[in-house]
mmCIF file of C-alpha atoms in Angstrom:
data_model
loop_
_atom_site.group_PDB
_atom_site.id
_atom_site.type_symbol
_atom_site.label_atom_id
_atom_site.label_comp_id
_atom_site.label_asym_id
_atom_site.label_seq_id
_atom_site.Cartn_x
_atom_site.Cartn_y
_atom_site.Cartn_z
ATOM 1 C CA MET I 445 28.958 0.531 -39.746
ATOM 2 C CA ALA I 446 28.578 4.025 -41.322
ATOM 3 C CA VAL I 447 32.132 3.958 -42.384
ATOM 4 C CA LYS I 448 31.867 0.469 -44.003
ATOM 5 C CA ARG I 449 28.687 1.587 -45.846
ATOM 6 C CA ALA I 450 30.580 4.595 -47.219
ATOM 7 C CA VAL I 451 33.416 2.313 -48.344
ATOM 8 C CA TYR I 452 30.904 -0.050 -49.995
ATOM 9 C CA ALA I 453 29.216 2.925 -51.809
ATOM 10 C CA ILE I 454 32.525 4.088 -53.138
ATOM 11 C CA VAL I 455 33.413 0.628 -54.367
ATOM 12 C CA LEU I 456 30.045 0.118 -56.126
ATOM 13 C CA LEU I 457 30.337 3.611 -57.795
ATOM 14 C CA ALA I 458 33.969 2.733 -58.885
ATOM 15 C CA CYS I 459 32.735 -0.501 -60.492
ATOM 16 C CA ALA I 460 29.919 1.313 -62.207
ATOM 17 C CA ALA I 461 32.231 3.973 -63.533
ATOM 18 C CA VAL I 462 34.774 1.388 -64.748
ATOM 19 C CA PHE I 463 31.959 -0.376 -66.691
ATOM 20 C CA VAL I 464 30.701 2.813 -68.182
ATOM 21 C CA VAL I 465 34.197 3.800 -69.437
ATOM 22 C CA THR I 466 35.391 0.436 -70.589
ATOM 23 C CA ASN I 467 32.008 -1.422 -71.500
ATOM 24 C CA ASN I 468 33.852 -4.539 -70.376
ATOM 25 C CA ALA I 469 32.006 -7.797 -69.316
ATOM 26 C CA VAL I 470 34.387 -8.209 -66.433
ATOM 27 C CA ALA I 471 33.475 -4.861 -65.109
ATOM 28 C CA LEU I 472 29.859 -5.461 -65.548
ATOM 29 C CA PHE I 473 30.264 -8.702 -63.540
ATOM 30 C CA LEU I 474 32.030 -6.870 -60.745
ATOM 31 C CA CYS I 475 29.280 -4.242 -60.687
ATOM 32 C CA VAL I 476 26.479 -6.840 -60.478
ATOM 33 C CA CYS I 477 28.280 -8.722 -57.673
ATOM 34 C CA ALA I 478 28.785 -5.385 -55.726
ATOM 35 C CA ALA I 479 25.048 -4.493 -56.112
ATOM 36 C CA ALA I 480 23.992 -8.064 -55.059
ATOM 37 C CA LEU I 481 25.987 -8.092 -51.794
ATOM 38 C CA PRO I 482 23.328 -6.072 -49.671
ATOM 39 C CA PRO I 483 20.181 -8.200 -50.653
ATOM 40 C CA LEU I 484 22.164 -11.362 -50.226
ATOM 41 C CA SER I 485 23.414 -10.302 -46.850
ATOM 42 C CA PHE I 486 19.973 -9.231 -45.855
ATOM 43 C CA VAL I 487 18.588 -12.814 -46.790
ATOM 44 C CA LEU I 488 21.273 -14.371 -44.615
ATOM 45 C CA LEU I 489 20.320 -12.036 -41.607
ATOM 46 C CA LEU I 490 16.648 -13.206 -41.959
ATOM 47 C CA PHE I 491 17.929 -16.647 -41.335
ATOM 48 C CA ALA I 492 20.178 -15.543 -38.539
ATOM 49 C CA ALA I 493 17.500 -13.738 -36.726
ATOM 50 C CA LYS I 494 15.537 -17.040 -36.392
ATOM 51 C CA ARG I 495 18.601 -18.933 -35.206
ATOM 52 C CA LEU I 496 20.249 -16.504 -32.937
ATOM 53 C CA ARG I 497 20.382 -17.558 -29.231
ATOM 54 C CA PHE I 498 20.673 -14.914 -26.585
ATOM 55 C CA ASP I 499 20.823 -14.927 -22.831
ATOM 56 C CA CYS I 500 21.464 -12.444 -20.007
ATOM 57 C CA GLU I 501 21.930 -12.990 -16.327
ATOM 58 C CA THR I 502 23.304 -11.063 -13.287
ATOM 59 C CA ARG I 503 24.887 -12.092 -10.033
ATOM 60 C CA ARG I 504 22.046 -12.047 -7.317
ATOM 61 C CA SER I 505 23.640 -9.404 -5.131
ATOM 62 C CA CYS I 506 26.742 -7.544 -4.203
ATOM 63 C CA ILE I 507 27.845 -4.838 -1.524
ATOM 64 C CA ARG I 508 27.765 -1.243 -2.662
ATOM 65 C CA GLY I 509 31.122 -0.484 -4.083
ATOM 66 C CA GLY I 510 31.747 -3.903 -5.275
ATOM 67 C CA ALA I 511 31.434 -5.362 -8.891
ATOM 68 C CA LEU I 512 28.113 -6.708 -9.858
ATOM 69 C CA GLN I 513 28.694 -9.106 -12.726
ATOM 70 C CA ILE I 514 26.477 -9.008 -15.678
ATOM 71 C CA THR I 515 26.931 -11.936 -18.076
ATOM 72 C CA VAL I 516 25.617 -11.828 -21.683
ATOM 73 C CA ARG I 517 25.771 -14.605 -24.227
ATOM 74 C CA ALA I 518 25.130 -14.834 -27.978
ATOM 75 C CA GLY I 519 25.242 -17.809 -30.304
ATOM 76 C CA LEU I 520 24.475 -18.396 -33.890
ATOM 77 C CA SER I 521 24.904 -21.574 -36.044
ATOM 78 C CA PRO I 522 25.971 -21.748 -38.834
ATOM 79 C CA ARG I 523 28.236 -18.862 -38.142
ATOM 80 C CA PHE I 524 28.494 -17.423 -41.735
ATOM 81 C CA LEU I 525 24.889 -16.220 -41.471
ATOM 82 C CA ALA I 526 26.155 -13.156 -39.551
ATOM 83 C CA GLY I 527 29.197 -11.308 -38.618
ATOM 84 C CA CYS I 528 28.456 -10.119 -35.130
ATOM 85 C CA ALA I 529 25.678 -9.154 -32.775
ATOM 86 C CA VAL I 530 25.348 -5.779 -30.919
ATOM 87 C CA ALA I 531 23.249 -5.394 -27.825
ATOM 88 C CA GLU I 532 22.345 -2.281 -25.900
ATOM 89 C CA VAL I 533 22.092 -3.077 -22.289
ATOM 90 C CA GLU I 534 20.032 -0.748 -20.051
ATOM 91 C CA ILE I 535 21.149 -0.935 -16.362
ATOM 92 C CA GLU I 536 18.851 0.928 -14.105
ATOM 93 C CA ASN I 537 19.041 1.524 -10.340
ATOM 94 C CA SER I 538 15.219 1.729 -9.668
ATOM 95 C CA THR I 539 15.728 2.893 -6.063
ATOM 96 C CA PHE I 540 17.494 6.096 -7.149
ATOM 97 C CA GLY I 541 16.138 6.244 -10.667
ATOM 98 C CA LYS I 542 19.564 6.139 -12.360
ATOM 99 C CA LYS I 543 20.176 4.628 -15.872
ATOM 100 C CA GLN I 544 23.242 3.704 -17.779
ATOM 101 C CA ILE I 545 23.398 2.362 -21.325
ATOM 102 C CA LYS I 546 26.189 -0.152 -22.167
ATOM 103 C CA LYS I 547 26.730 -1.304 -25.667
ATOM 104 C CA MET I 548 28.075 -4.883 -25.987
ATOM 105 C CA VAL I 549 29.509 -6.252 -29.384
ATOM 106 C CA PHE I 550 29.646 -10.050 -29.794
ATOM 107 C CA LYS I 551 32.110 -10.840 -32.561
ATOM 108 C CA ASP I 552 32.355 -14.429 -31.173
ATOM 109 C CA LEU I 553 28.844 -16.005 -31.731
ATOM 110 C CA SER I 554 29.762 -19.299 -30.060
ATOM 111 C CA PHE I 555 27.471 -18.524 -27.025
ATOM 112 C CA GLY I 556 30.543 -17.728 -24.916
ATOM 113 C CA ALA I 557 30.111 -15.545 -21.753
ATOM 114 C CA HIS I 558 30.795 -11.816 -22.166
ATOM 115 C CA THR I 559 31.056 -10.423 -18.673
ATOM 116 C CA TYR I 560 30.516 -6.779 -17.719
ATOM 117 C CA ASP I 561 31.458 -5.522 -14.117
ATOM 118 C CA TYR I 562 28.917 -2.869 -12.997
ATOM 119 C CA VAL I 563 30.042 -0.906 -10.014
ATOM 120 C CA SER I 564 27.249 1.187 -8.388
ATOM 121 C CA GLU I 565 27.727 4.209 -6.238
ATOM 122 C CA ASP I 566 24.255 3.516 -4.751
ATOM 123 C CA SER I 567 22.446 0.885 -3.044
ATOM 124 C CA GLY I 568 19.339 -0.363 -4.544
ATOM 125 C CA ARG I 569 17.626 -2.827 -6.939
ATOM 126 C CA ILE I 570 19.406 -3.168 -10.197
ATOM 127 C CA CYS I 571 17.261 -3.893 -13.355
ATOM 128 C CA VAL I 572 19.039 -5.071 -16.479
ATOM 129 C CA ARG I 573 17.079 -4.784 -19.789
ATOM 130 C CA ILE I 574 18.064 -5.475 -23.304
ATOM 131 C CA LYS I 575 16.994 -2.306 -25.118
ATOM 132 C CA SER I 576 17.876 -3.503 -28.544
ATOM 133 C CA LEU I 577 19.583 -6.423 -30.195
ATOM 134 C CA LYS I 578 20.927 -6.382 -33.810
ATOM 135 C CA VAL I 579 22.692 -8.835 -35.974
ATOM 136 C CA THR I 580 25.144 -7.541 -38.581
ATOM 137 C CA ASP I 581 26.227 -9.157 -41.755
ATOM 138 C CA ILE I 582 29.911 -10.270 -42.382
ATOM 139 C CA LEU I 583 30.759 -7.130 -44.323
ATOM 140 C CA GLY I 584 29.107 -4.847 -41.793
ATOM 141 C CA ILE I 585 26.882 -3.210 -44.345
ATOM 142 C CA CYS I 586 23.336 -4.528 -43.353
ATOM 143 C CA SER I 587 21.914 -5.033 -39.937
ATOM 144 C CA LEU I 588 18.603 -6.543 -38.622
ATOM 145 C CA LYS I 589 16.872 -5.778 -35.350
ATOM 146 C CA VAL I 590 16.025 -9.059 -33.419
ATOM 147 C CA GLY I 591 13.243 -9.218 -30.842
ATOM 148 C CA CYS I 592 14.561 -9.680 -27.404
ATOM 149 C CA GLY I 593 12.708 -9.479 -24.125
ATOM 150 C CA LYS I 594 15.457 -10.383 -21.724
ATOM 151 C CA PHE I 595 15.140 -8.837 -18.296
ATOM 152 C CA THR I 596 17.028 -9.641 -15.050
ATOM 153 C CA GLU I 597 17.165 -8.188 -11.551
ATOM 154 C CA SER I 598 19.792 -7.963 -8.867
ATOM 155 C CA VAL I 599 20.415 -6.126 -5.727
ATOM 156 C CA VAL I 600 23.324 -3.809 -4.597
ATOM 157 C CA SER I 601 23.136 -4.046 -0.676
ATOM 158 C CA PRO I 602 23.723 -1.250 1.724
ATOM 159 C CA LEU I 603 27.016 -1.232 3.871
ATOM 160 C CA LEU I 604 26.816 -3.028 7.196
ATOM 161 C CA TYR I 605 28.551 -1.259 10.095
ATOM 162 C CA GLU I 606 31.080 -3.454 11.801
ATOM 163 C CA ASN I 607 30.797 -3.932 15.496
ATOM 164 C CA LEU I 608 27.644 -2.032 15.867
ATOM 165 C CA ARG I 609 25.759 -3.385 18.879
ATOM 166 C CA VAL I 610 22.743 -1.334 19.601
ATOM 167 C CA ARG I 611 20.172 -2.210 22.297
ATOM 168 C CA VAL I 612 16.418 -1.614 22.533
ATOM 169 C CA GLY I 613 14.422 -1.310 25.481
ATOM 170 C CA ALA I 614 11.854 -3.910 26.303
ATOM 171 C CA ASN I 615 8.573 -2.235 25.590
ATOM 172 C CA MET I 616 9.904 0.879 27.316
ATOM 173 C CA ARG I 617 11.189 4.357 26.654
ATOM 174 C CA SER I 618 14.904 4.407 26.735
ATOM 175 C CA SER I 619 17.821 6.626 26.105
ATOM 176 C CA LEU I 620 21.351 6.464 25.235
ATOM 177 C CA SER I 621 22.246 6.172 28.878
ATOM 178 C CA GLY I 622 19.829 3.350 29.312
ATOM 179 C CA GLU I 623 17.148 5.000 31.507
ATOM 180 C CA THR I 624 13.761 3.395 31.188
ATOM 181 C CA SER I 625 10.183 3.802 32.320
ATOM 182 C CA LEU I 626 7.075 1.692 32.655
ATOM 183 C CA PRO I 627 6.056 -0.969 30.064
ATOM 184 C CA GLN I 628 3.249 -0.181 27.579
ATOM 185 C CA LYS I 629 -0.193 -1.655 26.821
ATOM 186 C CA GLY I 630 -0.329 -4.810 24.627
ATOM 187 C CA SER I 631 -2.033 -8.180 24.428
ATOM 188 C CA ASP I 632 0.347 -10.284 26.655
ATOM 189 C CA ILE I 633 -2.200 -11.905 29.159
ATOM 190 C CA THR I 634 0.563 -12.990 31.426
ATOM 191 C CA GLU I 635 1.305 -9.351 32.357
ATOM 192 C CA ILE I 636 -1.234 -6.920 33.730
ATOM 193 C CA PHE I 637 -0.537 -3.367 32.684
ATOM 194 C CA ASN I 638 -3.366 -1.601 34.451
ATOM 195 C CA VAL I 639 -6.813 -2.161 36.008
ATOM 196 C CA ARG I 640 -9.727 0.196 35.212
ATOM 197 C CA ASP I 641 -13.552 0.309 35.192
ATOM 198 C CA TYR I 642 -15.194 -2.122 32.818
ATOM 199 C CA VAL I 643 -16.739 -0.489 29.702
ATOM 200 C CA ALA I 644 -19.087 -1.794 27.142
ATOM 201 C CA GLY I 645 -17.258 -3.692 24.517
ATOM 202 C CA ASP I 646 -14.567 -5.097 26.887
ATOM 203 C CA SER I 647 -14.016 -8.818 26.718
ATOM 204 C CA LEU I 648 -15.283 -10.858 29.595
ATOM 205 C CA ASN I 649 -11.973 -12.547 29.697
ATOM 206 C CA SER I 650 -10.494 -9.178 30.766
ATOM 207 C CA VAL I 651 -12.702 -8.900 33.881
ATOM 208 C CA HIS I 652 -10.743 -8.866 37.172
ATOM 209 C CA TRP I 653 -13.418 -10.851 39.207
ATOM 210 C CA LYS I 654 -11.637 -10.728 42.435
ATOM 211 C CA LEU I 655 -11.240 -6.940 42.499
ATOM 212 C CA SER I 656 -14.777 -6.529 41.101
ATOM 213 C CA SER I 657 -16.177 -8.325 44.098
ATOM 214 C CA LYS I 658 -14.370 -5.965 46.359
ATOM 215 C CA PHE I 659 -15.599 -2.750 44.692
ATOM 216 C CA ASP I 660 -19.154 -4.096 43.927
ATOM 217 C CA SER I 661 -18.448 -2.941 40.247
ATOM 218 C CA LEU I 662 -16.785 -4.673 37.288
ATOM 219 C CA LYS I 663 -13.125 -4.031 36.860
ATOM 220 C CA ALA I 664 -11.319 -4.745 33.618
ATOM 221 C CA LYS I 665 -7.591 -5.796 33.207
ATOM 222 C CA GLU I 666 -5.287 -4.039 30.662
ATOM 223 C CA PHE I 667 -2.598 -6.350 29.576
ATOM 224 C CA GLY I 668 1.105 -5.670 28.952
ATOM 225 C CA SER I 669 2.886 -6.434 25.862
ATOM 226 C CA THR I 670 5.724 -8.825 24.883
ATOM 227 C CA ASP I 671 8.979 -7.866 23.062
ATOM 228 C CA GLU I 672 8.245 -10.100 20.200
ATOM 229 C CA HIS I 673 7.266 -8.597 16.823
ATOM 230 C CA LYS I 674 7.069 -5.164 18.606
ATOM 231 C CA THR I 675 9.991 -3.346 17.350
ATOM 232 C CA LEU I 676 9.857 -1.620 14.042
ATOM 233 C CA VAL I 677 12.950 -0.182 12.079
ATOM 234 C CA LEU I 678 11.142 2.423 9.836
ATOM 235 C CA VAL I 679 13.112 3.597 6.821
ATOM 236 C CA ASP I 680 12.289 6.932 5.292
ATOM 237 C CA MET I 681 13.714 7.586 1.791
ATOM 238 C CA SER I 682 11.941 10.807 1.157
ATOM 239 C CA ARG I 683 13.965 13.223 -0.932
ATOM 240 C CA LYS I 684 12.129 16.303 0.046
ATOM 241 C CA LYS I 685 10.600 17.560 3.319
ATOM 242 C CA GLY I 686 9.527 21.127 3.165
ATOM 243 C CA GLU I 687 12.516 23.122 1.986
ATOM 244 C CA PHE I 688 14.968 20.247 2.770
ATOM 245 C CA SER I 689 16.262 18.145 0.028
ATOM 246 C CA ALA I 690 18.200 14.967 0.855
ATOM 247 C CA ALA I 691 21.288 14.038 -1.364
ATOM 248 C CA ASP I 692 21.769 10.546 -2.623
ATOM 249 C CA ALA I 693 24.712 10.231 -0.238
ATOM 250 C CA SER I 694 22.408 10.898 2.691
ATOM 251 C CA LEU I 695 19.795 8.486 1.516
ATOM 252 C CA ASN I 696 22.443 5.806 1.115
ATOM 253 C CA ALA I 697 23.559 6.486 4.717
ATOM 254 C CA VAL I 698 19.835 6.060 5.726
ATOM 255 C CA LEU I 699 19.833 2.638 4.181
ATOM 256 C CA ASP I 700 23.325 1.677 5.770
ATOM 257 C CA ILE I 701 22.056 2.700 9.206
ATOM 258 C CA ALA I 702 18.671 0.996 8.932
ATOM 259 C CA VAL I 703 20.111 -2.454 7.900
ATOM 260 C CA SER I 704 22.930 -2.160 10.257
ATOM 261 C CA VAL I 705 20.486 -1.470 13.215
ATOM 262 C CA SER I 706 18.378 -4.417 12.056
ATOM 263 C CA ASP I 707 21.436 -6.768 11.823
ATOM 264 C CA SER I 708 22.438 -5.693 15.338
ATOM 265 C CA LEU I 709 19.081 -6.356 16.747
ATOM 266 C CA LYS I 710 18.934 -9.698 14.875
ATOM 267 C CA GLU I 711 22.319 -10.652 16.444
ATOM 268 C CA SER I 712 21.093 -9.879 20.013
ATOM 269 C CA GLY I 713 18.055 -12.123 19.322
ATOM 270 C CA CYS I 714 15.513 -9.281 19.086
ATOM 271 C CA VAL I 715 12.773 -10.147 16.605
ATOM 272 C CA HIS I 716 11.678 -7.051 14.777
ATOM 273 C CA SER I 717 10.287 -5.714 11.488
ATOM 274 C CA ILE I 718 11.764 -3.475 8.838
ATOM 275 C CA GLY I 719 9.182 -1.062 7.333
ATOM 276 C CA TRP I 720 9.121 1.352 4.539
ATOM 277 C CA PHE I 721 6.657 3.522 2.557
ATOM 278 C CA ASN I 722 6.192 3.280 -1.226
ATOM 279 C CA ASP I 723 3.742 5.775 -2.797
ATOM 280 C CA GLY I 724 2.000 6.051 0.598
ATOM 281 C CA GLU I 725 1.658 2.420 1.228
ATOM 282 C CA LEU I 726 3.457 0.818 4.202
ATOM 283 C CA PHE I 727 5.470 -2.392 3.535
ATOM 284 C CA LEU I 728 6.608 -4.529 6.465
ATOM 285 C CA SER I 729 9.197 -7.442 6.525
ATOM 286 C CA GLU I 730 9.850 -9.504 9.676
ATOM 287 C CA VAL I 731 13.509 -10.122 10.727
ATOM 288 C CA SER I 732 14.017 -13.122 12.952
ATOM 289 C CA ASP I 733 17.305 -14.791 11.673
ATOM 290 C CA GLY I 734 19.885 -14.575 9.104
ATOM 291 C CA ASN I 735 17.752 -15.731 6.165
ATOM 292 C CA THR I 736 14.772 -13.410 7.024
ATOM 293 C CA PHE I 737 17.339 -10.569 7.335
ATOM 294 C CA VAL I 738 18.720 -11.136 3.789
ATOM 295 C CA GLN I 739 15.138 -11.529 2.493
ATOM 296 C CA SER I 740 14.022 -8.222 4.179
ATOM 297 C CA VAL I 741 17.086 -6.286 2.970
ATOM 298 C CA ASN I 742 16.409 -7.535 -0.571
ATOM 299 C CA ALA I 743 12.642 -6.461 -0.142
ATOM 300 C CA LEU I 744 13.688 -3.092 1.065
ATOM 301 C CA MET I 745 15.662 -2.331 -2.085
ATOM 302 C CA SER I 746 12.381 -2.214 -3.840
ATOM 303 C CA VAL I 747 11.944 1.245 -2.177
ATOM 304 C CA LYS I 748 12.150 4.281 -4.385
ATOM 305 C CA ALA I 749 13.827 7.414 -3.179
ATOM 306 C CA ASP I 750 11.165 9.632 -4.471
ATOM 307 C CA ALA I 751 8.281 7.701 -3.422
ATOM 308 C CA GLY I 752 8.547 7.735 0.373
ATOM 309 C CA SER I 753 6.268 9.484 2.861
ATOM 310 C CA SER I 754 7.537 12.972 3.746
ATOM 311 C CA GLU I 755 5.707 12.504 6.978
ATOM 312 C CA SER I 756 6.469 8.870 7.828
ATOM 313 C CA LEU I 757 5.596 8.965 11.564
ATOM 314 C CA PHE I 758 2.486 10.820 10.967
ATOM 315 C CA TYR I 759 1.093 8.527 8.357
ATOM 316 C CA LEU I 760 2.408 5.495 10.515
ATOM 317 C CA SER I 761 0.155 6.702 13.225
ATOM 318 C CA ARG I 762 -2.753 6.566 10.891
ATOM 319 C CA SER I 763 -2.048 2.970 9.637
ATOM 320 C CA GLU I 764 -3.893 0.086 11.149
ATOM 321 C CA LYS I 765 -0.425 -1.805 11.391
ATOM 322 C CA ARG I 766 0.837 0.786 13.895
ATOM 323 C CA SER I 767 -0.783 -0.816 16.859
ATOM 324 C CA ALA I 768 1.467 -3.931 16.353
ATOM 325 C CA PHE I 769 4.624 -1.986 17.491
ATOM 326 C CA THR I 770 5.565 -0.610 20.840
ATOM 327 C CA LYS I 771 8.940 0.616 19.744
ATOM 328 C CA VAL I 772 9.627 2.511 16.521
ATOM 329 C CA ILE I 773 13.068 3.373 15.291
ATOM 330 C CA LEU I 774 12.787 5.913 12.335
ATOM 331 C CA VAL I 775 15.898 6.334 10.225
ATOM 332 C CA THR I 776 15.680 9.354 8.025
ATOM 333 C CA ALA I 777 17.592 12.217 6.301
ATOM 334 C CA ALA I 778 15.411 14.750 8.216
ATOM 335 C CA VAL I 779 12.509 14.811 10.587
ATOM 336 C CA THR I 780 9.766 17.439 10.624
ATOM 337 C CA ALA I 781 7.485 18.732 13.415
ATOM 338 C CA GLU I 782 4.504 17.406 11.467
ATOM 339 C CA GLU I 783 5.739 13.882 11.693
ATOM 340 C CA LEU I 784 5.922 14.130 15.540
ATOM 341 C CA LYS I 785 2.397 15.481 16.005
ATOM 342 C CA GLU I 786 -0.359 13.261 17.292
ATOM 343 C CA PHE I 787 1.924 10.218 17.265
ATOM 344 C CA SER I 788 1.390 8.360 20.528
ATOM 345 C CA GLY I 789 1.267 4.765 21.884
ATOM 346 C CA SER I 790 4.899 3.870 20.947
ATOM 347 C CA SER I 791 8.304 4.708 22.152
ATOM 348 C CA VAL I 792 10.046 6.422 19.185
ATOM 349 C CA THR I 793 13.688 6.969 18.460
ATOM 350 C CA VAL I 794 14.596 8.977 15.472
ATOM 351 C CA ILE I 795 18.037 8.717 13.830
ATOM 352 C CA ALA I 796 18.482 11.643 11.591
ATOM 353 C CA VAL I 797 21.279 11.767 9.064
ATOM 354 C CA GLY I 798 22.498 15.404 8.711
ATOM 355 C CA ASP I 799 25.374 17.754 9.397
ATOM 356 C CA SER I 800 25.453 17.692 13.203
ATOM 357 C CA LEU I 801 25.711 15.295 16.105
ATOM 358 C CA GLY I 802 23.717 15.100 19.274
ATOM 359 C CA GLN I 803 20.210 14.280 20.632
ATOM 360 C CA VAL I 804 17.004 16.098 21.546
ATOM 361 C CA ASP I 805 14.101 15.000 23.470
ATOM 362 C CA GLU I 806 10.718 15.746 22.139
ATOM 363 C CA GLY I 807 8.308 14.349 24.613
ATOM 364 C CA ASP I 808 8.037 10.520 23.805
ATOM 365 C CA VAL I 809 10.326 10.939 20.934
ATOM 366 C CA ARG I 810 14.076 11.031 21.191
ATOM 367 C CA ILE I 811 15.991 12.345 18.031
ATOM 368 C CA ILE I 812 19.604 11.330 17.630
ATOM 369 C CA TYR I 813 21.331 13.368 15.000
ATOM 370 C CA VAL I 814 24.359 11.880 13.216
ATOM 371 C CA THR I 815 26.544 12.607 10.268
ATOM 372 C CA GLN I 816 27.323 10.406 7.359
ATOM 373 C CA GLU I 817 31.028 10.026 8.281
ATOM 374 C CA ARG I 818 30.451 9.443 12.032
ATOM 375 C CA ALA I 819 27.198 7.576 11.950
ATOM 376 C CA GLN I 820 28.793 4.255 13.071
ATOM 377 C CA THR I 821 30.798 5.638 15.913
ATOM 378 C CA ALA I 822 27.942 7.602 17.045
ATOM 379 C CA LEU I 823 25.621 4.542 17.359
ATOM 380 C CA VAL I 824 28.089 1.978 18.522
ATOM 381 C CA GLY I 825 26.775 0.389 21.785
ATOM 382 C CA CYS I 826 23.827 2.956 22.261
ATOM 383 C CA THR I 827 20.376 1.974 23.569
ATOM 384 C CA LEU I 828 17.560 3.074 21.242
#
């Protein structure tokens, strides 16, 4: 546009110079016509701004590394009101806080589809906004900004590991070799976990009347817990933990592992929940079948890499929702000693994405170290 404006200015000055030198009526007419072009074009653009149709949409989702199609349309009738429309499209990955600006020029204003393939290196929620929309006159001299509040969202999903078939112990502590221990407390009245002395506040329904008659004192039953809704896949997207700083590749691997583990549990019939922290608040989404799995993954993509909890297990232990789970699988780029402190009442397996392979037992917590490159092979067929 700057070049066209420069050319127009030169033409206008040339016409004026010819008129001054020749004092000719034809030269005067050409000079007046040249001077009248911008106001006339601007008036036409005012009409065009009222009649311009614009739309923007994206495909609902794609797998990371695939092409996410962004389709934009612009239409104007009658066509002579403007020469083209120019849109600045902002594409933001809200999970990782990355933005990209794409300029799209619509010379064909017949409301035809203009498609842009966006390939993301990161998983996450993709927000597409129209930052600015301008119509330009036929000569390309004048332009007018048009109000446009178009906004659309889509999801770039994490990668699913093939043939990943992990197992989880039924309310028990378990290891890679499948060793287990006793079940834990819960609310399943069909299974008695323990019998103890009755204390004030216990429900009368929990009284074990038969044993109470033998001991001449009230005894209360502690119930076991069922497997349903008791497993939590906790996703930690914290960038920083102390001196440790996670790269985007590691956080992408965290998402890959978390959704792959969830998919494997879903395929084996294990009803569970996916959880994550955003700005210190715990969000949960239950997975019971294919539909709820897709919904949970889409919801997980709302997590922000900088807004996780740097001590996920510690804060989970302080949450009222913690008591609903007897098994926690934490997927993280790093785990700290502070997270493991004072966390009890659940069997915990930590999958830490780093530079080494192996596992460490920390009391009730088992830490499995995996690398980005070998995460899938390290987890295939294991018991968490």
